[in-house]
Structures are given as structure tokens and as C-alpha cells.
Amino acid sequence: MPDPALWAALADPHRRAVIALLRTGPHTVGEIAQECELSQPSASKHLKVLREAGLVRVRQEAQRRVHTLDPAPFAALDDWLAPYRKLWGERLDALGRRLDARPDTTEPTTPKD
């Protein structure tokens, strides 16, 4: 099971917005704050939580700190969710088959002149 810090980090909608932005590529704190409509201190706090959960990496480029996603925790989360996806896929397929097997009980409607 993924680390509880991962779940806590993903629970916040602002952090999910930061993750969605970082999916497009590396960003600085300023860019993240602007794009996610956060103050810079708020963006920094959210990034700290994401870093501590292992979801985000940071590297120094001259005077800038550039943030990127770390794919490893997402792969672990995907692995953990796989059996549930399979379970729900099978159940939805069974529901679809059951609905397809039902006779059509609706009467055709004819337009009135």
C-alpha cells in the first residue's frame, strides 16, 4: 500500500492542481504560483508537502529552483490500484452484458401531425 503521506498530499485540490501543471513539464515556484493562482508562500508550502511525499523533485538552476514530478510514487500508486480497476472493469462489463441481454420494452414513438 502506498505511503499515507502520498494520500495526504493528493487529498488537497491545490496540490492536485500543482501536480497537473507539473505533468506538462518542469516549473519554478513563481510559475506554479501564477498558473495555479496561489501566493508564492502558499505554492512553496504545497510543494514542500509534495516533495516530502516523494511526488516532486527539485533542482537548482542558477538562482531558480525548478520542480518536476517523480514518476516512481505514481507507478506504485498505479500498481496498488490495478486490482481495483480490474474488479470494477469486470463488474461494469457484466452490467453491460446484462443490460444488452434485456429485451427492449420501450415503445417506438411516432410523431403526431
Coordinates of N, CA and C in Angstrom, one line a residue:
M1 N 0.9 -1.2 0.0 CA 0.0 0.0 0.0 C 0.9 1.2 0.0
P2 N 0.5 2.2 -0.8 CA 1.3 3.5 -0.9 C 1.4 4.1 0.5
D3 N 2.5 4.9 0.7 CA 2.7 5.6 1.9 C 1.5 6.6 2.2
P4 N 1.1 6.6 3.5 CA 0.0 7.5 3.9 C 0.3 9.0 3.5
A5 N 1.5 9.4 3.5 CA 1.9 10.8 3.2 C 1.5 11.1 1.7
L6 N 1.6 10.0 0.9 CA 1.2 10.2 -0.5 C -0.3 10.5 -0.6
W7 N -1.1 9.8 0.1 CA -2.6 10.0 0.1 C -2.9 11.4 0.7
A8 N -2.2 11.8 1.8 CA -2.4 13.1 2.4 C -2.1 14.2 1.4
A9 N -1.0 14.0 0.7 CA -0.5 15.0 -0.3 C -1.5 15.1 -1.5
L10 N -2.1 14.0 -1.9 CA -3.0 14.0 -3.0 C -4.4 14.5 -2.6
A11 N -4.7 14.5 -1.3 CA -6.0 14.9 -0.8 C -6.4 16.4 -1.1
D12 N -5.4 17.2 -1.2 CA -5.6 18.7 -1.3 C -5.8 19.0 -2.8
P13 N -6.9 19.8 -3.1 CA -7.1 20.1 -4.5 C -6.0 21.1 -5.1
H14 N -5.4 21.9 -4.3 CA -4.3 22.8 -4.8 C -3.1 22.0 -5.1
R15 N -2.8 21.0 -4.3 CA -1.7 20.1 -4.7 C -1.9 19.3 -5.9
R16 N -3.2 18.8 -6.1 CA -3.5 18.1 -7.3 C -3.4 19.1 -8.5
A17 N -3.7 20.3 -8.4 CA -3.5 21.3 -9.5 C -2.0 21.5 -9.8
V18 N -1.2 21.5 -8.7 CA 0.2 21.6 -9.0 C 0.7 20.4 -9.7
I19 N 0.3 19.2 -9.3 CA 0.7 18.0 -10.0 C 0.3 18.0 -11.4
A20 N -1.0 18.5 -11.7 CA -1.4 18.5 -13.1 C -0.6 19.5 -13.9
L21 N -0.2 20.6 -13.3 CA 0.7 21.6 -14.0 C 2.1 20.9 -14.3
L22 N 2.6 20.3 -13.3 CA 3.9 19.7 -13.4 C 3.9 18.5 -14.4
R23 N 2.8 18.0 -14.7 CA 2.7 16.9 -15.8 C 3.1 17.5 -17.1
T24 N 2.9 18.8 -17.3 CA 3.3 19.5 -18.6 C 4.8 19.7 -18.7
G25 N 5.5 19.6 -17.6 CA 6.9 19.9 -17.6 C 7.4 20.6 -16.3
P26 N 8.7 20.8 -16.2 CA 9.3 21.5 -15.1 C 8.8 22.9 -15.0
H27 N 8.6 23.4 -13.7 CA 8.2 24.8 -13.4 C 8.9 25.3 -12.2
T28 N 9.1 26.6 -12.1 CA 9.6 27.2 -10.9 C 8.4 27.5 -10.0
V29 N 8.8 27.9 -8.7 CA 7.7 28.2 -7.8 C 6.9 29.4 -8.3
G30 N 7.5 30.4 -8.8 CA 6.8 31.5 -9.3 C 5.8 31.1 -10.4
E31 N 6.2 30.3 -11.3 CA 5.4 29.9 -12.4 C 4.2 29.0 -11.8
I32 N 4.5 28.2 -10.9 CA 3.4 27.4 -10.3 C 2.4 28.3 -9.5
A33 N 2.9 29.2 -8.8 CA 2.1 30.1 -8.1 C 1.1 30.9 -9.1
Q34 N 1.7 31.4 -10.1 CA 0.9 32.1 -11.1 C -0.1 31.2 -11.8
E35 N 0.3 30.1 -12.3 CA -0.6 29.2 -13.0 C -1.7 28.6 -12.2
C36 N -1.4 28.4 -10.9 CA -2.4 27.7 -10.0 C -3.1 28.8 -9.2
E37 N -2.8 30.1 -9.4 CA -3.5 31.2 -8.7 C -3.3 31.0 -7.2
L38 N -2.0 30.8 -6.8 CA -1.6 30.7 -5.4 C -0.7 31.9 -5.1
S39 N -0.6 32.2 -3.8 CA 0.5 33.1 -3.5 C 1.8 32.3 -3.5
Q40 N 2.9 33.0 -3.6 CA 4.2 32.3 -3.7 C 4.5 31.5 -2.4
P41 N 4.2 32.1 -1.2 CA 4.4 31.3 0.0 C 3.5 30.0 0.1
S42 N 2.2 30.2 -0.4 CA 1.3 29.0 -0.4 C 1.8 28.0 -1.4
A43 N 2.3 28.4 -2.6 CA 2.8 27.4 -3.5 C 4.0 26.7 -2.9
S44 N 4.9 27.4 -2.2 CA 6.0 26.8 -1.6 C 5.6 25.8 -0.6
K45 N 4.6 26.1 0.2 CA 4.2 25.1 1.2 C 3.6 23.9 0.6
H46 N 2.8 24.0 -0.5 CA 2.3 22.9 -1.2 C 3.4 22.0 -1.8
L47 N 4.4 22.7 -2.4 CA 5.5 22.0 -3.0 C 6.3 21.2 -1.9
K48 N 6.4 21.8 -0.7 CA 7.1 21.1 0.3 C 6.4 19.8 0.7
V49 N 5.1 19.9 0.8 CA 4.3 18.6 1.1 C 4.5 17.6 0.0
L50 N 4.5 18.1 -1.2 CA 4.6 17.1 -2.4 C 6.0 16.6 -2.4
R51 N 7.0 17.4 -2.1 CA 8.4 16.8 -2.0 C 8.6 15.8 -0.9
E52 N 8.0 16.1 0.3 CA 8.1 15.2 1.4 C 7.4 13.9 1.2
A53 N 6.3 13.9 0.3 CA 5.6 12.7 0.0 C 6.3 12.0 -1.2
G54 N 7.4 12.6 -1.7 CA 8.2 11.9 -2.8 C 7.6 12.1 -4.2
L55 N 6.6 13.0 -4.3 CA 5.9 13.2 -5.6 C 6.6 14.2 -6.5
V56 N 7.4 15.1 -5.9 CA 8.1 16.1 -6.6 C 9.5 16.2 -6.3
R57 N 10.3 16.4 -7.3 CA 11.8 16.7 -7.1 C 12.1 18.1 -7.4
V58 N 13.2 18.6 -6.8 CA 13.6 20.0 -7.1 C 15.1 20.0 -7.4
R59 N 15.4 20.9 -8.4 CA 16.8 21.0 -8.7 C 17.1 22.5 -8.8
Q60 N 18.3 22.9 -8.5 CA 18.8 24.3 -8.5 C 19.3 24.6 -9.9
E61 N 18.8 25.6 -10.5 CA 19.4 26.1 -11.8 C 19.7 27.6 -11.6
A62 N 21.0 27.9 -11.4 CA 21.4 29.2 -11.0 C 20.6 29.7 -9.8
Q63 N 19.8 30.8 -10.0 CA 19.1 31.3 -8.8 C 17.7 30.7 -8.7
R64 N 17.3 29.8 -9.6 CA 16.0 29.3 -9.6 C 15.9 27.8 -9.1
R65 N 14.8 27.5 -8.5 CA 14.6 26.1 -8.1 C 13.5 25.6 -9.0
V66 N 13.8 24.6 -9.7 CA 12.9 24.0 -10.7 C 12.3 22.7 -10.2
H67 N 11.0 22.6 -10.3 CA 10.3 21.4 -9.7 C 9.8 20.5 -10.9
T68 N 9.9 19.2 -10.7 CA 9.5 18.2 -11.6 C 8.8 17.1 -10.9
L69 N 8.0 16.3 -11.6 CA 7.3 15.2 -10.9 C 8.3 14.0 -10.9
D70 N 8.2 13.2 -9.8 CA 8.9 12.0 -9.7 C 7.9 10.9 -10.0
P71 N 8.2 10.1 -11.1 CA 7.2 9.1 -11.5 C 7.1 7.9 -10.6
A72 N 8.1 7.6 -9.8 CA 8.1 6.4 -9.0 C 6.9 6.2 -8.1
P73 N 6.5 7.3 -7.3 CA 5.3 7.1 -6.5 C 4.0 6.9 -7.3
F74 N 4.0 7.5 -8.4 CA 2.8 7.3 -9.2 C 2.7 5.9 -9.8
A75 N 3.8 5.3 -10.1 CA 3.8 4.0 -10.6 C 3.4 3.0 -9.4
A76 N 3.9 3.3 -8.2 CA 3.5 2.5 -7.1 C 2.0 2.6 -6.8
L77 N 1.5 3.8 -6.9 CA 0.0 4.0 -6.8 C -0.8 3.3 -7.9
D78 N -0.3 3.4 -9.1 CA -0.9 2.7 -10.2 C -0.9 1.2 -10.0
D79 N 0.2 0.6 -9.5 CA 0.3 -0.8 -9.2 C -0.7 -1.2 -8.1
W80 N -0.9 -0.4 -7.1 CA -1.8 -0.6 -6.0 C -3.2 -0.6 -6.5
L81 N -3.6 0.3 -7.4 CA -4.9 0.5 -7.9 C -5.3 -0.6 -8.9
A82 N -4.3 -1.2 -9.6 CA -4.6 -2.1 -10.7 C -5.7 -3.2 -10.3
P83 N -5.6 -3.9 -9.2 CA -6.6 -4.9 -8.9 C -8.0 -4.3 -8.8
Y84 N -8.1 -3.1 -8.3 CA -9.4 -2.4 -8.1 C -10.0 -2.0 -9.5
R85 N -9.1 -1.6 -10.4 CA -9.5 -1.2 -11.8 C -10.0 -2.5 -12.4
K86 N -9.3 -3.6 -12.2 CA -9.7 -4.9 -12.9 C -11.1 -5.3 -12.3
L87 N -11.2 -5.2 -11.0 CA -12.5 -5.6 -10.4 C -13.7 -4.8 -10.9
W88 N -13.5 -3.4 -11.0 CA -14.6 -2.6 -11.5 C -14.8 -2.8 -13.0
G89 N -13.7 -3.0 -13.7 CA -13.9 -3.3 -15.1 C -14.7 -4.5 -15.4
E90 N -14.4 -5.6 -14.6 CA -15.2 -6.8 -14.8 C -16.7 -6.6 -14.4
R91 N -16.9 -5.9 -13.3 CA -18.3 -5.6 -12.9 C -19.1 -4.7 -13.9
L92 N -18.4 -3.7 -14.4 CA -19.1 -2.9 -15.4 C -19.3 -3.7 -16.7
D93 N -18.4 -4.6 -17.1 CA -18.6 -5.4 -18.2 C -19.8 -6.3 -18.0
A94 N -19.9 -6.9 -16.8 CA -21.1 -7.8 -16.5 C -22.4 -7.0 -16.5
L95 N -22.4 -5.8 -16.0 CA -23.6 -4.9 -16.1 C -23.9 -4.6 -17.5
G96 N -22.9 -4.3 -18.3 CA -23.2 -4.0 -19.7 C -23.8 -5.2 -20.4
R97 N -23.3 -6.4 -20.2 CA -23.8 -7.7 -20.8 C -25.3 -7.9 -20.3
R98 N -25.5 -7.6 -19.1 CA -26.9 -7.8 -18.5 C -27.8 -6.8 -19.2
L99 N -27.4 -5.6 -19.3 CA -28.3 -4.6 -19.9 C -28.5 -4.9 -21.4
D100 N -27.5 -5.4 -22.1 CA -27.6 -5.7 -23.5 C -28.6 -6.9 -23.7
A101 N -28.6 -7.8 -22.7 CA -29.5 -9.0 -22.8 C -30.9 -8.7 -22.5
R102 N -31.2 -7.6 -21.9 CA -32.6 -7.3 -21.6 C -33.4 -7.0 -22.8
P103 N -34.7 -7.4 -22.9 CA -35.5 -7.1 -24.0 C -35.8 -5.6 -24.0
D104 N -36.0 -5.0 -25.2 CA -36.3 -3.6 -25.3 C -37.8 -3.5 -25.0
T105 N -38.1 -2.8 -23.9 CA -39.5 -2.7 -23.6 C -40.1 -1.3 -23.9
T106 N -39.3 -0.5 -24.5 CA -39.8 0.9 -24.9 C -40.6 0.8 -26.2
E107 N -41.7 1.5 -26.2 CA -42.5 1.5 -27.4 C -42.0 2.6 -28.3
P108 N -41.9 2.4 -29.6 CA -41.5 3.4 -30.5 C -42.5 4.6 -30.5
T109 N -42.0 5.7 -30.6 CA -42.9 6.9 -30.6 C -43.0 7.4 -32.0
T110 N -44.2 7.7 -32.4 CA -44.5 8.3 -33.7 C -44.8 9.7 -33.6
P111 N -44.3 10.5 -34.5 CA -44.6 12.0 -34.4 C -46.1 12.2 -34.7
K112 N -46.7 13.1 -34.1 CA -48.1 13.5 -34.3 C -48.1 14.6 -35.4
D113 N -49.1 14.5 -36.3 CA -49.2 15.5 -37.3 C -50.0 16.6 -36.9

